[in-house]
Amino acid sequence: MLREALSSLLNLHNYLKSRTDARVRSYPLMQSPVEMTFILLAYVVFAVSVGPRVMANRKPFGLKSAMIVYNLSMVLLNGYIVYEFMMSGWATTFTWRCDLIDYSSSPQALRMIRASWLFYFSKYIELLDTVFFVLRKKQSQITFLHVFHHSFMPWTWWWGITLTPAGGMGSFHAMVNATVHVIMYFYYGLSAAGPRFQKYLWWKKHMTAIQLTQFVLVSIHISQYYFMEKCDYQVPLWIHLIWMYGVFFFLLFSNFWIQAYVKGKRLPGIGEPPRQNGSAGEHLSVVANGKHLENGNAHHHANGKVVPGKVKEI
């Protein structure tokens, strides 16, 4: 029985390798799902077990300079990804309606493939968000949703660009997400720079609206498929999954809105019991998609109260 199971897994692995788009097969982490799955499993173990244990008897690291460099680097990276998505179709030849997968080897198709892979790879770089939390002993910020988002996104995107690297209308949500990341990481870079930049962060209250808008745009754009008279998108499954993704995260983030701004509650971290509202812990510091305030910082006052920092998006 074990031999049959191993044989089935091997057959599945060989099938996936044969189905991998030849145009993206040479890119790092694209040869097999095994490597990326191992990396993401190691990330989960580090985030919820190994990392906190290693830091248990150590003082938290400051990492201010590292966080400034990291956040501003992510601004540049995501800005470049948005530009490449625009130039490879969205600002040139796409209709913003029924845009099909391009299976050719044209310069535009190859440029879209590079943009899609770079977006996928950026999700591994974003795992550093969690590393910063662990090293700074902000374990309360590492919720189930945080870990789920950081591991689920790159895992699902591997399948997307393995089979449809030049995904046409299926790449819209990646471009929107990268655009939002430009705004968010710019905010966090300023915040990490210190109190003298606080006066420039008056717009933190609009972060939640920006993120909700992201999910609305993705859902509306992909929903066009269901109302068109004819759209021969080659892999309809991606349409359904993207639509579910947009709606799912919109509901999660709406729940965060209610918990944070209506009820004023706080979501506990992994392994941490819920605290009653008004306790001496941090105020609500995690959004529904799993990211957080102030890259893990909340603002404390002398009377023991805590006011929320900024909201981080997916």
PDB file of C-alpha atoms in Angstrom:
ATOM      1  CA  MET A   1       0.000   0.000   0.000  1.00  0.00           C
ATOM      2  CA  LEU A   2       2.833   2.394   0.859  1.00  0.00           C
ATOM      3  CA  ARG A   3       4.538   1.512  -2.398  1.00  0.00           C
ATOM      4  CA  GLU A   4       1.351   2.304  -4.317  1.00  0.00           C
ATOM      5  CA  ALA A   5       1.008   5.650  -2.542  1.00  0.00           C
ATOM      6  CA  LEU A   6       4.609   6.584  -3.332  1.00  0.00           C
ATOM      7  CA  SER A   7       4.117   5.497  -6.919  1.00  0.00           C
ATOM      8  CA  SER A   8       1.021   7.680  -7.204  1.00  0.00           C
ATOM      9  CA  LEU A   9       2.869  10.672  -5.778  1.00  0.00           C
ATOM     10  CA  LEU A  10       5.740  10.117  -8.199  1.00  0.00           C
ATOM     11  CA  ASN A  11       3.328   9.886 -11.113  1.00  0.00           C
ATOM     12  CA  LEU A  12       1.632  13.107  -9.998  1.00  0.00           C
ATOM     13  CA  HIS A  13       5.002  14.825  -9.666  1.00  0.00           C
ATOM     14  CA  ASN A  14       6.037  13.737 -13.170  1.00  0.00           C
ATOM     15  CA  TYR A  15       2.675  14.837 -14.568  1.00  0.00           C
ATOM     16  CA  LEU A  16       3.035  18.291 -13.039  1.00  0.00           C
ATOM     17  CA  LYS A  17       6.538  18.633 -14.436  1.00  0.00           C
ATOM     18  CA  SER A  18       5.267  17.701 -17.882  1.00  0.00           C
ATOM     19  CA  ARG A  19       2.440  20.254 -17.623  1.00  0.00           C
ATOM     20  CA  THR A  20       4.704  23.101 -16.490  1.00  0.00           C
ATOM     21  CA  ASP A  21       4.740  25.817 -19.129  1.00  0.00           C
ATOM     22  CA  ALA A  22       8.069  25.561 -20.938  1.00  0.00           C
ATOM     23  CA  ARG A  23       8.437  29.338 -20.943  1.00  0.00           C
ATOM     24  CA  VAL A  24       8.625  29.498 -17.136  1.00  0.00           C
ATOM     25  CA  ARG A  25      10.257  26.152 -16.382  1.00  0.00           C
ATOM     26  CA  SER A  26      13.756  27.605 -16.063  1.00  0.00           C
ATOM     27  CA  TYR A  27      12.789  30.210 -13.459  1.00  0.00           C
ATOM     28  CA  PRO A  28      13.857  29.598  -9.825  1.00  0.00           C
ATOM     29  CA  LEU A  29      11.399  27.583  -7.714  1.00  0.00           C
ATOM     30  CA  MET A  30       9.391  26.568 -10.780  1.00  0.00           C
ATOM     31  CA  GLN A  31      10.806  23.125 -11.544  1.00  0.00           C
ATOM     32  CA  SER A  32       8.700  21.259  -9.001  1.00  0.00           C
ATOM     33  CA  PRO A  33       6.143  21.924  -6.236  1.00  0.00           C
ATOM     34  CA  VAL A  34       8.365  20.042  -3.797  1.00  0.00           C
ATOM     35  CA  GLU A  35      10.907  22.831  -3.242  1.00  0.00           C
ATOM     36  CA  MET A  36       8.373  25.588  -2.669  1.00  0.00           C
ATOM     37  CA  THR A  37       6.235  23.368  -0.424  1.00  0.00           C
ATOM     38  CA  PHE A  38       9.287  22.532   1.698  1.00  0.00           C
ATOM     39  CA  ILE A  39      10.198  26.211   2.041  1.00  0.00           C
ATOM     40  CA  LEU A  40       6.668  27.155   3.088  1.00  0.00           C
ATOM     41  CA  LEU A  41       6.402  24.290   5.578  1.00  0.00           C
ATOM     42  CA  ALA A  42       9.736  25.353   7.084  1.00  0.00           C
ATOM     43  CA  TYR A  43       8.379  28.902   7.297  1.00  0.00           C
ATOM     44  CA  VAL A  44       5.295  27.741   9.210  1.00  0.00           C
ATOM     45  CA  VAL A  45       7.390  25.701  11.653  1.00  0.00           C
ATOM     46  CA  PHE A  46       9.742  28.650  12.202  1.00  0.00           C
ATOM     47  CA  ALA A  47       6.894  31.128  12.698  1.00  0.00           C
ATOM     48  CA  VAL A  48       4.880  29.153  15.225  1.00  0.00           C
ATOM     49  CA  SER A  49       7.494  26.996  16.963  1.00  0.00           C
ATOM     50  CA  VAL A  50      11.227  27.201  16.293  1.00  0.00           C
ATOM     51  CA  GLY A  51      11.512  30.991  16.084  1.00  0.00           C
ATOM     52  CA  PRO A  52       9.675  31.791  19.326  1.00  0.00           C
ATOM     53  CA  ARG A  53      11.582  29.051  21.166  1.00  0.00           C
ATOM     54  CA  VAL A  54      14.943  30.398  20.015  1.00  0.00           C
ATOM     55  CA  MET A  55      13.985  33.930  21.074  1.00  0.00           C
ATOM     56  CA  ALA A  56      12.350  32.916  24.360  1.00  0.00           C
ATOM     57  CA  ASN A  57      15.365  33.762  26.541  1.00  0.00           C
ATOM     58  CA  ARG A  58      16.848  36.440  24.340  1.00  0.00           C
ATOM     59  CA  LYS A  59      16.270  40.154  24.193  1.00  0.00           C
ATOM     60  CA  PRO A  60      14.310  41.409  21.178  1.00  0.00           C
ATOM     61  CA  PHE A  61      16.282  42.907  18.330  1.00  0.00           C
ATOM     62  CA  GLY A  62      15.677  46.526  17.343  1.00  0.00           C
ATOM     63  CA  LEU A  63      16.186  46.161  13.587  1.00  0.00           C
ATOM     64  CA  LYS A  64      15.118  49.738  12.861  1.00  0.00           C
ATOM     65  CA  SER A  65      17.582  50.285  10.017  1.00  0.00           C
ATOM     66  CA  ALA A  66      16.910  46.859   8.543  1.00  0.00           C
ATOM     67  CA  MET A  67      13.171  47.495   8.575  1.00  0.00           C
ATOM     68  CA  ILE A  68      13.553  50.863   6.850  1.00  0.00           C
ATOM     69  CA  VAL A  69      15.671  49.319   4.105  1.00  0.00           C
ATOM     70  CA  TYR A  70      13.316  46.341   3.793  1.00  0.00           C
ATOM     71  CA  ASN A  71      10.123  48.391   3.556  1.00  0.00           C
ATOM     72  CA  LEU A  72      11.488  50.889   1.060  1.00  0.00           C
ATOM     73  CA  SER A  73      13.008  48.075  -1.009  1.00  0.00           C
ATOM     74  CA  MET A  74       9.569  46.477  -1.156  1.00  0.00           C
ATOM     75  CA  VAL A  75       8.157  49.781  -2.396  1.00  0.00           C
ATOM     76  CA  LEU A  76      10.609  49.748  -5.293  1.00  0.00           C
ATOM     77  CA  LEU A  77      10.089  46.067  -6.041  1.00  0.00           C
ATOM     78  CA  ASN A  78       6.314  46.275  -6.099  1.00  0.00           C
ATOM     79  CA  GLY A  79       6.437  49.488  -8.110  1.00  0.00           C
ATOM     80  CA  TYR A  80       8.540  47.711 -10.711  1.00  0.00           C
ATOM     81  CA  ILE A  81       6.115  44.759 -10.759  1.00  0.00           C
ATOM     82  CA  VAL A  82       3.170  47.091 -11.368  1.00  0.00           C
ATOM     83  CA  TYR A  83       5.053  48.822 -14.193  1.00  0.00           C
ATOM     84  CA  GLU A  84       5.881  45.493 -15.831  1.00  0.00           C
ATOM     85  CA  PHE A  85       2.277  44.301 -15.603  1.00  0.00           C
ATOM     86  CA  MET A  86       1.129  47.549 -17.200  1.00  0.00           C
ATOM     87  CA  MET A  87       3.687  47.471 -20.000  1.00  0.00           C
ATOM     88  CA  SER A  88       3.141  43.782 -20.753  1.00  0.00           C
ATOM     89  CA  GLY A  89      -0.551  44.199 -21.420  1.00  0.00           C
ATOM     90  CA  TRP A  90      -2.668  46.142 -18.989  1.00  0.00           C
ATOM     91  CA  ALA A  91      -1.636  49.572 -20.297  1.00  0.00           C
ATOM     92  CA  THR A  92      -0.966  48.482 -23.873  1.00  0.00           C
ATOM     93  CA  THR A  93      -3.062  45.765 -25.517  1.00  0.00           C
ATOM     94  CA  PHE A  94      -5.469  44.433 -22.889  1.00  0.00           C
ATOM     95  CA  THR A  95      -9.159  45.339 -23.013  1.00  0.00           C
ATOM     96  CA  TRP A  96      -9.666  44.985 -19.225  1.00  0.00           C
ATOM     97  CA  ARG A  97     -12.492  42.599 -20.022  1.00  0.00           C
ATOM     98  CA  CYS A  98     -12.025  39.178 -21.631  1.00  0.00           C
ATOM     99  CA  ASP A  99      -8.247  39.105 -21.966  1.00  0.00           C
ATOM    100  CA  LEU A 100      -7.085  35.604 -22.825  1.00  0.00           C
ATOM    101  CA  ILE A 101      -3.977  33.672 -21.835  1.00  0.00           C
ATOM    102  CA  ASP A 102      -1.153  34.261 -24.294  1.00  0.00           C
ATOM    103  CA  TYR A 103       0.545  30.972 -25.162  1.00  0.00           C
ATOM    104  CA  SER A 104       2.943  32.514 -27.670  1.00  0.00           C
ATOM    105  CA  SER A 105       6.603  33.407 -27.219  1.00  0.00           C
ATOM    106  CA  SER A 106       6.125  37.032 -28.233  1.00  0.00           C
ATOM    107  CA  PRO A 107       8.104  39.705 -26.363  1.00  0.00           C
ATOM    108  CA  GLN A 108       4.927  40.883 -24.631  1.00  0.00           C
ATOM    109  CA  ALA A 109       4.010  37.370 -23.466  1.00  0.00           C
ATOM    110  CA  LEU A 110       7.515  36.756 -22.153  1.00  0.00           C
ATOM    111  CA  ARG A 111       7.429  40.103 -20.344  1.00  0.00           C
ATOM    112  CA  MET A 112       4.134  39.170 -18.697  1.00  0.00           C
ATOM    113  CA  ILE A 113       5.663  35.867 -17.609  1.00  0.00           C
ATOM    114  CA  ARG A 114       8.593  37.666 -15.996  1.00  0.00           C
ATOM    115  CA  ALA A 115       6.222  40.034 -14.180  1.00  0.00           C
ATOM    116  CA  SER A 116       4.063  37.153 -12.960  1.00  0.00           C
ATOM    117  CA  TRP A 117       7.060  35.188 -11.723  1.00  0.00           C
ATOM    118  CA  LEU A 118       8.499  38.247  -9.985  1.00  0.00           C
ATOM    119  CA  PHE A 119       5.186  38.794  -8.207  1.00  0.00           C
ATOM    120  CA  TYR A 120       5.230  35.142  -7.154  1.00  0.00           C
ATOM    121  CA  PHE A 121       8.826  35.385  -5.933  1.00  0.00           C
ATOM    122  CA  SER A 122       8.069  38.567  -3.984  1.00  0.00           C
ATOM    123  CA  LYS A 123       5.789  36.506  -1.762  1.00  0.00           C
ATOM    124  CA  TYR A 124       8.837  34.628  -0.497  1.00  0.00           C
ATOM    125  CA  ILE A 125      10.576  37.910   0.264  1.00  0.00           C
ATOM    126  CA  GLU A 126       7.504  38.947   2.262  1.00  0.00           C
ATOM    127  CA  LEU A 127       8.133  36.046   4.619  1.00  0.00           C
ATOM    128  CA  LEU A 128      10.605  38.466   6.206  1.00  0.00           C
ATOM    129  CA  ASP A 129       7.576  40.226   7.688  1.00  0.00           C
ATOM    130  CA  THR A 130       7.229  37.260  10.024  1.00  0.00           C
ATOM    131  CA  VAL A 131      10.963  36.987  10.637  1.00  0.00           C
ATOM    132  CA  PHE A 132      10.954  40.577  11.890  1.00  0.00           C
ATOM    133  CA  PHE A 133       8.072  39.773  14.238  1.00  0.00           C
ATOM    134  CA  VAL A 134       9.915  36.762  15.659  1.00  0.00           C
ATOM    135  CA  LEU A 135      13.258  38.541  16.110  1.00  0.00           C
ATOM    136  CA  ARG A 136      11.535  41.494  17.771  1.00  0.00           C
ATOM    137  CA  LYS A 137       9.514  39.109  19.989  1.00  0.00           C
ATOM    138  CA  LYS A 138       6.176  40.311  18.626  1.00  0.00           C
ATOM    139  CA  GLN A 139       4.693  36.825  18.715  1.00  0.00           C
ATOM    140  CA  SER A 140       1.220  38.173  19.466  1.00  0.00           C
ATOM    141  CA  GLN A 141       1.245  39.586  15.947  1.00  0.00           C
ATOM    142  CA  ILE A 142       1.767  36.170  14.349  1.00  0.00           C
ATOM    143  CA  THR A 143      -1.834  35.035  14.157  1.00  0.00           C
ATOM    144  CA  PHE A 144      -3.234  32.066  12.300  1.00  0.00           C
ATOM    145  CA  LEU A 145      -4.403  34.424   9.558  1.00  0.00           C
ATOM    146  CA  HIS A 146      -0.954  35.964   9.221  1.00  0.00           C
ATOM    147  CA  VAL A 147       0.729  32.585   8.786  1.00  0.00           C
ATOM    148  CA  PHE A 148      -2.059  31.294   6.547  1.00  0.00           C
ATOM    149  CA  HIS A 149      -1.816  34.268   4.205  1.00  0.00           C
ATOM    150  CA  HIS A 150       1.979  34.225   3.907  1.00  0.00           C
ATOM    151  CA  SER A 151       2.088  30.498   3.182  1.00  0.00           C
ATOM    152  CA  PHE A 152      -1.106  30.153   1.129  1.00  0.00           C
ATOM    153  CA  MET A 153      -0.416  32.955  -1.367  1.00  0.00           C
ATOM    154  CA  PRO A 154       2.916  31.716  -2.783  1.00  0.00           C
ATOM    155  CA  TRP A 155       1.709  28.119  -2.725  1.00  0.00           C
ATOM    156  CA  THR A 156      -1.369  28.858  -4.838  1.00  0.00           C
ATOM    157  CA  TRP A 157       0.518  31.207  -7.157  1.00  0.00           C
ATOM    158  CA  TRP A 158       2.961  28.433  -8.021  1.00  0.00           C
ATOM    159  CA  TRP A 159       0.091  26.517  -9.606  1.00  0.00           C
ATOM    160  CA  GLY A 160      -1.119  29.611 -11.400  1.00  0.00           C
ATOM    161  CA  ILE A 161       2.093  30.503 -13.183  1.00  0.00           C
ATOM    162  CA  THR A 162       3.047  26.865 -13.707  1.00  0.00           C
ATOM    163  CA  LEU A 163       0.057  26.330 -15.966  1.00  0.00           C
ATOM    164  CA  THR A 164      -0.810  29.876 -17.080  1.00  0.00           C
ATOM    165  CA  PRO A 165       2.177  32.211 -16.626  1.00  0.00           C
ATOM    166  CA  ALA A 166       0.802  34.788 -19.091  1.00  0.00           C
ATOM    167  CA  GLY A 167      -2.611  34.707 -17.495  1.00  0.00           C
ATOM    168  CA  GLY A 168      -4.510  37.481 -19.246  1.00  0.00           C
ATOM    169  CA  MET A 169      -7.444  38.648 -17.144  1.00  0.00           C
ATOM    170  CA  GLY A 170      -6.285  36.238 -14.433  1.00  0.00           C
ATOM    171  CA  SER A 171      -3.299  38.481 -13.670  1.00  0.00           C
ATOM    172  CA  PHE A 172      -5.348  41.559 -12.771  1.00  0.00           C
ATOM    173  CA  HIS A 173      -5.535  40.759  -9.069  1.00  0.00           C
ATOM    174  CA  ALA A 174      -1.723  40.464  -8.906  1.00  0.00           C
ATOM    175  CA  MET A 175      -1.277  43.920 -10.411  1.00  0.00           C
ATOM    176  CA  VAL A 176      -3.792  45.416  -7.982  1.00  0.00           C
ATOM    177  CA  ASN A 177      -2.182  43.664  -5.031  1.00  0.00           C
ATOM    178  CA  ALA A 178       1.277  44.921  -6.001  1.00  0.00           C
ATOM    179  CA  THR A 179      -0.133  48.458  -6.325  1.00  0.00           C
ATOM    180  CA  VAL A 180      -1.533  48.311  -2.810  1.00  0.00           C
ATOM    181  CA  HIS A 181       1.808  46.990  -1.561  1.00  0.00           C
ATOM    182  CA  VAL A 182       3.538  50.073  -2.940  1.00  0.00           C
ATOM    183  CA  ILE A 183       1.303  52.259  -0.766  1.00  0.00           C
ATOM    184  CA  MET A 184       1.500  50.059   2.295  1.00  0.00           C
ATOM    185  CA  TYR A 185       5.239  49.473   2.381  1.00  0.00           C
ATOM    186  CA  PHE A 186       5.860  53.181   1.774  1.00  0.00           C
ATOM    187  CA  TYR A 187       3.762  53.876   4.835  1.00  0.00           C
ATOM    188  CA  TYR A 188       5.667  51.317   6.910  1.00  0.00           C
ATOM    189  CA  GLY A 189       8.998  52.676   5.754  1.00  0.00           C
ATOM    190  CA  LEU A 190       8.064  56.137   6.996  1.00  0.00           C
ATOM    191  CA  SER A 191       6.709  54.694  10.225  1.00  0.00           C
ATOM    192  CA  ALA A 192       9.871  52.688  10.883  1.00  0.00           C
ATOM    193  CA  ALA A 193      11.958  55.846  10.375  1.00  0.00           C
ATOM    194  CA  GLY A 194      10.867  57.201  13.750  1.00  0.00           C
ATOM    195  CA  PRO A 195       8.611  59.732  15.507  1.00  0.00           C
ATOM    196  CA  ARG A 196       9.772  62.662  13.393  1.00  0.00           C
ATOM    197  CA  PHE A 197       7.825  61.203  10.456  1.00  0.00           C
ATOM    198  CA  GLN A 198       4.576  60.675  12.373  1.00  0.00           C
ATOM    199  CA  LYS A 199       3.156  63.971  11.107  1.00  0.00           C
ATOM    200  CA  TYR A 200       3.310  62.571   7.580  1.00  0.00           C
ATOM    201  CA  LEU A 201       1.282  59.494   8.516  1.00  0.00           C
ATOM    202  CA  TRP A 202      -2.097  61.154   9.002  1.00  0.00           C
ATOM    203  CA  TRP A 203      -3.549  58.945   6.263  1.00  0.00           C
ATOM    204  CA  LYS A 204      -3.185  55.694   8.205  1.00  0.00           C
ATOM    205  CA  LYS A 205      -6.944  55.721   8.840  1.00  0.00           C
ATOM    206  CA  HIS A 206      -7.464  55.202   5.099  1.00  0.00           C
ATOM    207  CA  MET A 207      -5.474  51.954   4.989  1.00  0.00           C
ATOM    208  CA  THR A 208      -8.474  49.765   5.660  1.00  0.00           C
ATOM    209  CA  ALA A 209     -10.453  51.471   2.894  1.00  0.00           C
ATOM    210  CA  ILE A 210      -7.589  50.911   0.449  1.00  0.00           C
ATOM    211  CA  GLN A 211      -7.521  47.221   1.236  1.00  0.00           C
ATOM    212  CA  LEU A 212     -11.277  46.772   0.997  1.00  0.00           C
ATOM    213  CA  THR A 213     -11.201  48.594  -2.332  1.00  0.00           C
ATOM    214  CA  GLN A 214      -8.610  46.102  -3.554  1.00  0.00           C
ATOM    215  CA  PHE A 215     -10.933  43.161  -2.993  1.00  0.00           C
ATOM    216  CA  VAL A 216     -13.890  44.973  -4.505  1.00  0.00           C
ATOM    217  CA  LEU A 217     -11.934  45.797  -7.679  1.00  0.00           C
ATOM    218  CA  VAL A 218     -10.690  42.226  -8.051  1.00  0.00           C
ATOM    219  CA  SER A 219     -14.151  40.751  -7.520  1.00  0.00           C
ATOM    220  CA  ILE A 220     -15.871  43.161  -9.912  1.00  0.00           C
ATOM    221  CA  HIS A 221     -13.265  42.705 -12.639  1.00  0.00           C
ATOM    222  CA  ILE A 222     -13.324  38.923 -12.564  1.00  0.00           C
ATOM    223  CA  SER A 223     -17.140  38.839 -12.240  1.00  0.00           C
ATOM    224  CA  GLN A 224     -17.392  40.219 -15.779  1.00  0.00           C
ATOM    225  CA  TYR A 225     -16.722  36.701 -16.987  1.00  0.00           C
ATOM    226  CA  TYR A 226     -20.109  35.524 -15.745  1.00  0.00           C
ATOM    227  CA  PHE A 227     -22.023  38.223 -17.631  1.00  0.00           C
ATOM    228  CA  MET A 228     -20.234  38.216 -20.993  1.00  0.00           C
ATOM    229  CA  GLU A 229     -22.011  36.661 -23.941  1.00  0.00           C
ATOM    230  CA  LYS A 230     -18.798  34.925 -24.899  1.00  0.00           C
ATOM    231  CA  CYS A 231     -15.388  34.727 -23.269  1.00  0.00           C
ATOM    232  CA  ASP A 232     -13.213  31.792 -24.241  1.00  0.00           C
ATOM    233  CA  TYR A 233     -10.808  32.064 -21.331  1.00  0.00           C
ATOM    234  CA  GLN A 234      -8.731  28.919 -21.565  1.00  0.00           C
ATOM    235  CA  VAL A 235      -8.737  27.925 -17.860  1.00  0.00           C
ATOM    236  CA  PRO A 236     -12.133  28.890 -16.358  1.00  0.00           C
ATOM    237  CA  LEU A 237     -11.114  27.309 -13.048  1.00  0.00           C
ATOM    238  CA  TRP A 238      -8.765  30.262 -12.424  1.00  0.00           C
ATOM    239  CA  ILE A 239     -11.708  32.645 -12.897  1.00  0.00           C
ATOM    240  CA  HIS A 240     -13.741  30.863 -10.243  1.00  0.00           C
ATOM    241  CA  LEU A 241     -10.814  30.665  -7.818  1.00  0.00           C
ATOM    242  CA  ILE A 242      -9.924  34.352  -8.213  1.00  0.00           C
ATOM    243  CA  TRP A 243     -13.541  35.350  -7.663  1.00  0.00           C
ATOM    244  CA  MET A 244     -13.684  33.231  -4.504  1.00  0.00           C
ATOM    245  CA  TYR A 245     -10.359  34.724  -3.380  1.00  0.00           C
ATOM    246  CA  GLY A 246     -11.672  38.288  -3.732  1.00  0.00           C
ATOM    247  CA  VAL A 247     -14.934  37.587  -1.945  1.00  0.00           C
ATOM    248  CA  PHE A 248     -13.286  35.476   0.770  1.00  0.00           C
ATOM    249  CA  PHE A 249     -10.757  38.128   1.740  1.00  0.00           C
ATOM    250  CA  PHE A 250     -13.329  40.900   1.464  1.00  0.00           C
ATOM    251  CA  LEU A 251     -15.447  39.083   4.046  1.00  0.00           C
ATOM    252  CA  LEU A 252     -12.432  38.458   6.286  1.00  0.00           C
ATOM    253  CA  PHE A 253     -11.330  42.047   6.102  1.00  0.00           C
ATOM    254  CA  SER A 254     -14.870  43.299   6.690  1.00  0.00           C
ATOM    255  CA  ASN A 255     -14.879  41.185   9.828  1.00  0.00           C
ATOM    256  CA  PHE A 256     -11.637  42.863  10.865  1.00  0.00           C
ATOM    257  CA  TRP A 257     -13.264  46.248  10.278  1.00  0.00           C
ATOM    258  CA  ILE A 258     -16.111  45.296  12.590  1.00  0.00           C
ATOM    259  CA  GLN A 259     -13.823  43.851  15.251  1.00  0.00           C
ATOM    260  CA  ALA A 260     -11.353  46.753  15.128  1.00  0.00           C
ATOM    261  CA  TYR A 261     -13.490  49.808  14.570  1.00  0.00           C
ATOM    262  CA  VAL A 262     -16.952  48.814  15.765  1.00  0.00           C
ATOM    263  CA  LYS A 263     -16.330  46.437  18.667  1.00  0.00           C
ATOM    264  CA  GLY A 264     -12.769  47.540  19.462  1.00  0.00           C
ATOM    265  CA  LYS A 265     -11.604  43.975  20.072  1.00  0.00           C
ATOM    266  CA  ARG A 266      -8.185  42.413  19.556  1.00  0.00           C
ATOM    267  CA  LEU A 267      -7.346  39.169  17.784  1.00  0.00           C
ATOM    268  CA  PRO A 268      -4.986  36.844  19.707  1.00  0.00           C
ATOM    269  CA  GLY A 269      -1.785  35.486  18.277  1.00  0.00           C
ATOM    270  CA  ILE A 270      -1.089  31.787  17.763  1.00  0.00           C
ATOM    271  CA  GLY A 271      -0.977  30.035  21.107  1.00  0.00           C
ATOM    272  CA  GLU A 272      -2.100  33.145  22.944  1.00  0.00           C
ATOM    273  CA  PRO A 273      -5.416  33.169  24.845  1.00  0.00           C
ATOM    274  CA  PRO A 274      -7.842  35.965  23.976  1.00  0.00           C
ATOM    275  CA  ARG A 275      -7.684  38.978  26.260  1.00  0.00           C
ATOM    276  CA  GLN A 276     -10.635  40.984  27.394  1.00  0.00           C
ATOM    277  CA  ASN A 277     -11.020  44.379  25.828  1.00  0.00           C
ATOM    278  CA  GLY A 278      -9.220  46.921  27.953  1.00  0.00           C
ATOM    279  CA  SER A 279      -6.529  44.589  29.235  1.00  0.00           C
ATOM    280  CA  ALA A 280      -2.914  45.708  29.476  1.00  0.00           C
ATOM    281  CA  GLY A 281      -2.029  43.997  26.209  1.00  0.00           C
ATOM    282  CA  GLU A 282      -1.818  45.506  22.769  1.00  0.00           C
ATOM    283  CA  HIS A 283      -4.923  46.856  21.107  1.00  0.00           C
ATOM    284  CA  LEU A 284      -6.242  45.123  18.016  1.00  0.00           C
ATOM    285  CA  SER A 285      -3.193  44.793  15.808  1.00  0.00           C
ATOM    286  CA  VAL A 286      -3.956  42.333  13.070  1.00  0.00           C
ATOM    287  CA  VAL A 287      -6.064  42.631   9.977  1.00  0.00           C
ATOM    288  CA  ALA A 288      -8.237  39.845   8.689  1.00  0.00           C
ATOM    289  CA  ASN A 289      -5.844  38.848   5.962  1.00  0.00           C
ATOM    290  CA  GLY A 290      -3.107  38.284   8.476  1.00  0.00           C
ATOM    291  CA  LYS A 291      -0.939  41.377   8.364  1.00  0.00           C
ATOM    292  CA  HIS A 292      -0.491  43.886  11.086  1.00  0.00           C
ATOM    293  CA  LEU A 293       0.020  47.311  12.534  1.00  0.00           C
ATOM    294  CA  GLU A 294       3.315  49.178  12.568  1.00  0.00           C
ATOM    295  CA  ASN A 295       5.143  46.063  11.354  1.00  0.00           C
ATOM    296  CA  GLY A 296       4.341  44.678  14.772  1.00  0.00           C
ATOM    297  CA  ASN A 297       4.379  47.817  16.896  1.00  0.00           C
ATOM    298  CA  ALA A 298       1.515  49.390  18.753  1.00  0.00           C
ATOM    299  CA  HIS A 299       1.801  52.813  20.376  1.00  0.00           C
ATOM    300  CA  HIS A 300       1.901  52.671  24.178  1.00  0.00           C
ATOM    301  CA  HIS A 301       1.043  55.486  26.554  1.00  0.00           C
ATOM    302  CA  ALA A 302       2.125  56.120  30.093  1.00  0.00           C
ATOM    303  CA  ASN A 303      -1.293  55.229  31.509  1.00  0.00           C
ATOM    304  CA  GLY A 304      -0.995  51.726  30.145  1.00  0.00           C
ATOM    305  CA  LYS A 305      -3.461  52.164  27.356  1.00  0.00           C
ATOM    306  CA  VAL A 306      -2.652  51.259  23.826  1.00  0.00           C
ATOM    307  CA  VAL A 307      -3.812  52.945  20.658  1.00  0.00           C
ATOM    308  CA  PRO A 308      -3.748  51.181  17.330  1.00  0.00           C
ATOM    309  CA  GLY A 309      -0.938  51.643  14.876  1.00  0.00           C
ATOM    310  CA  LYS A 310      -1.277  51.179  11.154  1.00  0.00           C
ATOM    311  CA  VAL A 311      -3.006  48.424   9.299  1.00  0.00           C
ATOM    312  CA  LYS A 312      -0.995  46.224   7.025  1.00  0.00           C
ATOM    313  CA  GLU A 313      -2.484  44.624   3.957  1.00  0.00           C
ATOM    314  CA  ILE A 314      -2.095  41.473   2.046  1.00  0.00           C
TER     315      ILE A 314
END
